Amino acid sequence: MQDYSPEVARDLELLRKLLLGEETASQAPSETIKRPLVDNIQTQLLDELDRHEDMSPPADMKVADSESNSPTLNNPESDREFSSTLNNPESDRESSPTLNNPESDREFSSTLNNPESDRESSPIPNNPESDRESSPIPNNLKTDRESSPIPNNLKTDRDFSPLDFNELDNGEKIAIADSQIVPTDTQPQNTEEQALQQLQMLLFGPDMSNLEGKVQQIEQQLFDPDALMSLLVPIIVELLDRKVRDSKEEMAHALFPIVDRLILERSQEDKIAMSQALANVIPDAISQQIREDPETIIQAISPMMGGAIAAQLHHDRDTVISALAPAMGRAIKQQMESERDVMVDALYPIVGSTVSRYLGEALQEINDKVTNTLSIQGIKRQVVAASRGVSTAELILQEALPCRVQAVFLVHKASGLTITDVQRLDTLKLEPDMIAGMLTAIRSFVKDCMDGGDTGSNSELNEIEYGDSKILLEVAGFCYLAVILQGDPPRTFLRQIRETLSWLIQKHGDVIENYDGDPDTVPPTVRSRIQDLLEDFSNKPKPYQGFPWALTGLITVILGIIAVPGIIFAQNQRFNHQIETAIERAWYDSADLSVYNLDAEVTGEKLILTGRVPNEQLRDRAAMFTEAFQDHRTLDNQIVAVNLPPDPAQTEAEVQRILQLVSERPGVEISAEFKPRFDEDKQLQPGVVAIAGTIERLEDAIAVTQAFNDIPGVGKITNTVKVEIAGLDLRLYFGIGSAQLQPMDLSSKIPLIRRQLQQHPNIKLKLIGYSPTSEPNGSLDLAQKRAEAVKNALVQQGINPERLSAVGQVGMPSDVTKTAAAWLGRSVLLEVQLPPLNP
Amino acid sequence: MSVISQKMCLVGDFGVGKTSLIRRFVDDQFSDEYLSTVGVKISRKAVEVTLNNQTQQKVQLLIWDLEGHTKFKSIAPSYLQGAKGALIVADVTRPETIESLTNHIELFTSVNPKGAILLALNKTDLVEPNTIESLTNLAEKQASDRVFGIYQTSAKTGKDVDTIFSDLVLKMLEAR
Ligand SMILES: Nc1nc2c(ncn2[C@@H]2O[C@H](COP(=O)(O)OP(=O)(O)OP(=O)(O)O)[C@@H](O)[C@H]2O)c(=O)[nH]1
Ligand SMILES: [Mg+2]
């Protein structure tokens, strides 16, 4: 009772005064009095109705009517609303005819339609209130749903037809109903009557005869579902409206737990009506729930969010876009603020490539311009520009200066832990953890100092220089690459760094973000990709591949002009020195020359190279590096090749010469091919000669192999030459499905083979068993067994099993045609294997 | 089994002995000279710990020695980023350094909500045991749920220095 709103309390008070007068009001709590009185009035109304009953069709019939009509009701949802608002579970179950009775409802509605009485003095406003306090709406709705989809009030109507009412004493019945809500009331009868009169006055005006007419009218309306509905709708609407207005929260609260099922059931009946009915409270119910338990809502909605948006995108893209568009900017901005690193990582790869594509286009444009400038018209202007071009030339030359990447670290941005590091092997090993940690601290420090702790700022420490070394820092969201190098890197290298970082973020962004110090979580590709950064760059003699040629051409022209007498000597000197440094750096940077102490001396006319290398190739290679800088100068290569090493070209020529020589011998039909070999450091190694073909005599085979092996620069011979030693070119044949040596072979061929093997103790024999596919029960196994049989026989005759290998092969020997007799295929062939050569 | 790298920080007011604790732990040395740390100093020590499941784990410990907090200058939160643990140090001869433990704990936890914290009440060689007792109580009151222990250390004598570091490493690995 205490939760009455002041408004309602005032209504109650007024009613109480009306019904009971001032004195009693102070003695009893208003609500204990109110109900029986209200009920009484309603009962009287019922009595009135009963009197009219005689003229109307049987009660059962009419209720059945309205029920069977219910699905076609104009406003089914108002039924539901009505029941949910008005029905009292107790009275529902028991008997309370007062509230459920359509008649009294009608009365209420007619009263409600009167706006004046509505507010101040009518007893009706109390009804929703008393409902609220005596029966929570959710229960009510639940009962509804559980019992049947038929609106409760209609159902109750059927159960308690006016006929039933007639059989009961009204006063008793009310007492029963009341006893469940409040203690039985013991008001004096006369007071009640007075009050009733007062109320009647109030309700129907002084003209009481009017009432009968009204009741009759109601009665008629009852038979017509449409009329009934139109009768009910206003009150329902008003009640609901009032309820929502008075206690939105409560309504929302009450509806929320069942909204889903309610909607489901009801919407099966009438979707539109359902949505209209609930529209008013659902938003509140939802917002209430969001306030109280956002997690549940999120969980309920989240599984279909993606699908819903996708479906909507498919269905009506523009709506979604226009719905999201206004929020997008802010959303991104907020995300930038709260999770900047995630955003940076998300955008880094695209931004990088977009910008570099743009720059690439710009560069192309410049190149085009230069190309145009190189036309005859442009030449004149160019000469004038040449003086200014000096600085450009220097700049580009400087870029051409080889730069050495000493180490690359991939560092976890927040913790400063090294995710991966690669370093050159030939330099002092750096401590990745310490350096990365310090770099991270420095980065933080600089950022804190420069931005004043503004974490939203995007400025980063890009580079730290010390002497001629520097550390490039390329930062993404959760990591950064620290590249420690000497000299000036070409611009392409910076692009390479960025590409690498983009790749890392795209492929392994998660691993990097969540790195917690365990190197095993880092995929090996991360390391190899970073390794590329190191190798690629340091092995690239010309770092500006794909550099616009016209621009390069222009620079060459400029360089030419610079070299023309008239340019002051000092500048020449400086320039020469730069060339020297450039050449030396290029050597140093190349894998094969870096270890040798080579010198370049540039004078006006000459380019002198000095130093010692182990072979001629390296000497020439050293000279090759200078070509770019040689210009008009004559090259004086004074580099000494200490041990004349095999020149691959020479070796190749020698191999061909030997081949020609040995091919003149009878029974030798071979080919030979030379392949130079390099080790991991691209150092030239003794090459390989591959010999193939046939040599009839074993002696010849060995001699030929040795001849090739003796060629300087040849380290290995791969020999697939077939040697046809007399007696070893024979074959052994087998019966169908058999791996049994034939007695003839055992007594003649096997001793022959044995003798040859004993005569040539260096050779080995490969026994190849065959089983043609056409052979019944033929198999690899059988083929193998045939070879095995020959091997065993030879071993039994005293041949070292280590000299014999047995293999099986399904099919025919290569020289046996398919049309040949089948037995030719069931065989074992012998293949001589030459002894290894002593180098 | 590979060596995993872990970052930890030493935090605390100026002069409480952060640098000295690290020096004792890493080099087993101590000096009475006071050279205030400026910015950050990173030290490194390889340790091997026995995990709960009895397996051995090698850890490359990167110890960030942060400059002490002063009235005028608080430490930069960015230095704390990515640290799995922190040793928050106070000086038993200066109770006010114990009082500011709360601030340090809060700062560290705000940057690393899952980071493990151990409190070191340092310079215990300078005061009576019963004084230490009451100071420990004071420190206890400031501990949050991320604080896993309070140790009474001395960089000078080496008391509990190794213990506190290796216990912290264990806690850091557990939190992974
Ligand atoms: N007696 C004693 N003295 C200590 C101990 N620890 C540190 N000290 C001394 O306290 C002074 C400060 O020590 P530091 O380690 O430099 O202090 P800090 O916390 O690194 O100081 P900031 O770098 O300025 O923040 C030095 O003079 C140390 O010798 C200890 O356990 N016992
Ligand atoms: Mg210090």
GROMACS .gro file of N, CA and C and ligand atoms in nm, chain B residues 12-22 30-38 65-70 89 91 93-94 122-126 153-158 161, ligand 1:
model
  158
  851GLY      N    1   6.004   0.312  -0.646
  851GLY     CA    2   6.008   0.359  -0.508
  851GLY      C    3   6.059   0.501  -0.501
  852ASP      N    4   6.050   0.559  -0.384
  852ASP     CA    5   6.097   0.696  -0.369
  852ASP      C    6   6.249   0.703  -0.390
  853PHE      N    7   6.300   0.823  -0.403
  853PHE     CA    8   6.444   0.839  -0.427
  853PHE      C    9   6.522   0.792  -0.305
  854GLY      N   10   6.635   0.735  -0.334
  854GLY     CA   11   6.727   0.701  -0.225
  854GLY      C   12   6.688   0.585  -0.137
  855VAL      N   13   6.585   0.510  -0.173
  855VAL     CA   14   6.545   0.398  -0.088
  855VAL      C   15   6.635   0.277  -0.107
  856GLY      N   16   6.711   0.278  -0.215
  856GLY     CA   17   6.805   0.169  -0.238
  856GLY      C   18   6.770   0.077  -0.352
  857LYS      N   19   6.698   0.129  -0.451
  857LYS     CA   20   6.662   0.046  -0.566
  857LYS      C   21   6.787   0.002  -0.641
  858THR      N   22   6.869   0.103  -0.674
  858THR     CA   23   6.991   0.073  -0.748
  858THR      C   24   7.080  -0.021  -0.668
  859SER      N   25   7.084   0.002  -0.537
  859SER     CA   26   7.170  -0.081  -0.453
  859SER      C   27   7.122  -0.225  -0.450
  860LEU      N   28   6.990  -0.244  -0.445
  860LEU     CA   29   6.935  -0.380  -0.445
  860LEU      C   30   6.971  -0.453  -0.574
  861ILE      N   31   6.959  -0.380  -0.685
  861ILE     CA   32   6.991  -0.442  -0.814
  861ILE      C   33   7.139  -0.478  -0.819
  869PHE      N   34   7.811  -0.380  -0.309
  869PHE     CA   35   7.738  -0.272  -0.243
  869PHE      C   36   7.831  -0.153  -0.222
  870SER      N   37   7.774  -0.034  -0.230
  870SER     CA   38   7.854   0.084  -0.203
  870SER      C   39   7.771   0.181  -0.121
  871ASP      N   40   7.839   0.248  -0.029
  871ASP     CA   41   7.768   0.344   0.056
  871ASP      C   42   7.746   0.476  -0.016
  872GLU      N   43   7.812   0.490  -0.127
  872GLU     CA   44   7.802   0.612  -0.205
  872GLU      C   45   7.660   0.621  -0.264
  873TYR      N   46   7.608   0.741  -0.269
  873TYR     CA   47   7.475   0.755  -0.329
  873TYR      C   48   7.484   0.829  -0.460
  874LEU      N   49   7.457   0.758  -0.566
  874LEU     CA   50   7.453   0.819  -0.699
  874LEU      C   51   7.310   0.806  -0.748
  875SER      N   52   7.239   0.914  -0.743
  875SER     CA   53   7.098   0.908  -0.780
  875SER      C   54   7.083   0.868  -0.927
  876THR      N   55   6.991   0.779  -0.951
  876THR     CA   56   6.967   0.735  -1.088
  876THR      C   57   6.890   0.842  -1.165
  877VAL      N   58   6.936   0.866  -1.286
  877VAL     CA   59   6.863   0.961  -1.371
  877VAL      C   60   6.800   0.880  -1.485
  904ASP      N   61   6.572  -0.018  -1.362
  904ASP     CA   62   6.592   0.063  -1.243
  904ASP      C   63   6.542   0.203  -1.276
  905LEU      N   64   6.430   0.240  -1.219
  905LEU     CA   65   6.373   0.370  -1.253
  905LEU      C   66   6.420   0.475  -1.153
  906GLU      N   67   6.430   0.594  -1.200
  906GLU     CA   68   6.474   0.699  -1.108
  906GLU      C   69   6.367   0.719  -1.002
  907GLY      N   70   6.414   0.755  -0.883
  907GLY     CA   71   6.323   0.761  -0.770
  907GLY      C   72   6.220   0.870  -0.783
  908HIS      N   73   6.108   0.839  -0.726
  908HIS     CA   74   5.998   0.934  -0.722
  908HIS      C   75   6.032   1.046  -0.625
  909THR      N   76   6.014   1.169  -0.665
  909THR     CA   77   6.035   1.281  -0.574
  909THR      C   78   5.906   1.362  -0.567
  928VAL      N   79   6.004  -0.051  -0.354
  928VAL     CA   80   6.100  -0.043  -0.245
  928VAL      C   81   6.069   0.076  -0.154
  930ASP      N   82   6.220   0.259   0.235
  930ASP     CA   83   6.338   0.269   0.320
  930ASP      C   84   6.290   0.272   0.466
  932THR      N   85   6.425   0.353   0.725
  932THR     CA   86   6.469   0.468   0.805
  932THR      C   87   6.386   0.591   0.773
  933ARG      N   88   6.303   0.582   0.669
  933ARG     CA   89   6.219   0.696   0.632
  933ARG      C   90   6.075   0.649   0.615
  961ASN      N   91   6.363  -0.184   0.272
  961ASN     CA   92   6.509  -0.193   0.259
  961ASN      C   93   6.581  -0.119   0.371
  962LYS      N   94   6.709  -0.144   0.377
  962LYS     CA   95   6.801  -0.086   0.477
  962LYS      C   96   6.767  -0.136   0.617
  963THR      N   97   6.721  -0.260   0.627
  963THR     CA   98   6.686  -0.314   0.758
  963THR      C   99   6.807  -0.327   0.849
  964ASP      N  100   6.926  -0.317   0.790
  964ASP     CA  101   7.045  -0.325   0.876
  964ASP      C  102   7.060  -0.200   0.963
  965LEU      N  103   6.984  -0.098   0.932
  965LEU     CA  104   7.000   0.029   1.003
  965LEU      C  105   6.905   0.046   1.122
  992THR      N  106   6.454  -0.631   0.355
  992THR     CA  107   6.580  -0.653   0.284
  992THR      C  108   6.688  -0.559   0.332
  993SER      N  109   6.808  -0.594   0.293
  993SER     CA  110   6.919  -0.501   0.310
  993SER      C  111   7.014  -0.521   0.195
  994ALA      N  112   7.031  -0.416   0.118
  994ALA     CA  113   7.125  -0.425   0.007
  994ALA      C  114   7.267  -0.432   0.060
  995LYS      N  115   7.283  -0.380   0.178
  995LYS     CA  116   7.417  -0.375   0.235
  995LYS      C  117   7.461  -0.514   0.279
  996THR      N  118   7.377  -0.583   0.354
  996THR     CA  119   7.414  -0.717   0.400
  996THR      C  120   7.373  -0.826   0.302
  997GLY      N  121   7.285  -0.789   0.212
  997GLY     CA  122   7.238  -0.887   0.114
  997GLY      C  123   7.119  -0.967   0.164
 1000VAL      N  124   6.782  -1.042  -0.043
 1000VAL     CA  125   6.784  -0.979  -0.175
 1000VAL      C  126   6.760  -1.083  -0.285
 1016LIG     N1  127   7.275   0.080   0.516
 1016LIG     C1  128   7.218   0.062   0.401
 1016LIG     N2  129   7.229   0.157   0.307
 1016LIG     C2  130   7.169   0.137   0.190
 1016LIG     C3  131   7.096   0.018   0.163
 1016LIG     N3  132   7.048   0.026   0.038
 1016LIG     C4  133   7.091   0.144  -0.013
 1016LIG     N4  134   7.161   0.210   0.078
 1016LIG     C5  135   7.220   0.341   0.059
 1016LIG     O1  136   7.117   0.433   0.029
 1016LIG     C6  137   7.161   0.527  -0.067
 1016LIG     C7  138   7.070   0.530  -0.182
 1016LIG     O2  139   7.076   0.409  -0.252
 1016LIG     P1  140   7.036   0.391  -0.405
 1016LIG     O3  141   7.037   0.246  -0.434
 1016LIG     O4  142   7.117   0.475  -0.494
 1016LIG     O5  143   6.890   0.445  -0.402
 1016LIG     P2  144   6.788   0.457  -0.523
 1016LIG     O6  145   6.658   0.411  -0.478
 1016LIG     O7  146   6.843   0.391  -0.644
 1016LIG     O8  147   6.785   0.613  -0.543
 1016LIG     P3  148   6.739   0.693  -0.673
 1016LIG     O9  149   6.809   0.633  -0.789
 1016LIG    O10  150   6.777   0.834  -0.649
 1016LIG    O11  151   6.593   0.676  -0.681
 1016LIG     C8  152   7.302   0.488  -0.102
 1016LIG    O12  153   7.392   0.568  -0.033
 1016LIG     C9  154   7.314   0.345  -0.057
 1016LIG    O13  155   7.444   0.315  -0.016
 1016LIG    C10  156   7.087  -0.079   0.267
 1016LIG    O14  157   7.025  -0.184   0.254
 1016LIG     N5  158   7.150  -0.052   0.383
   0.00000   0.00000   0.00000
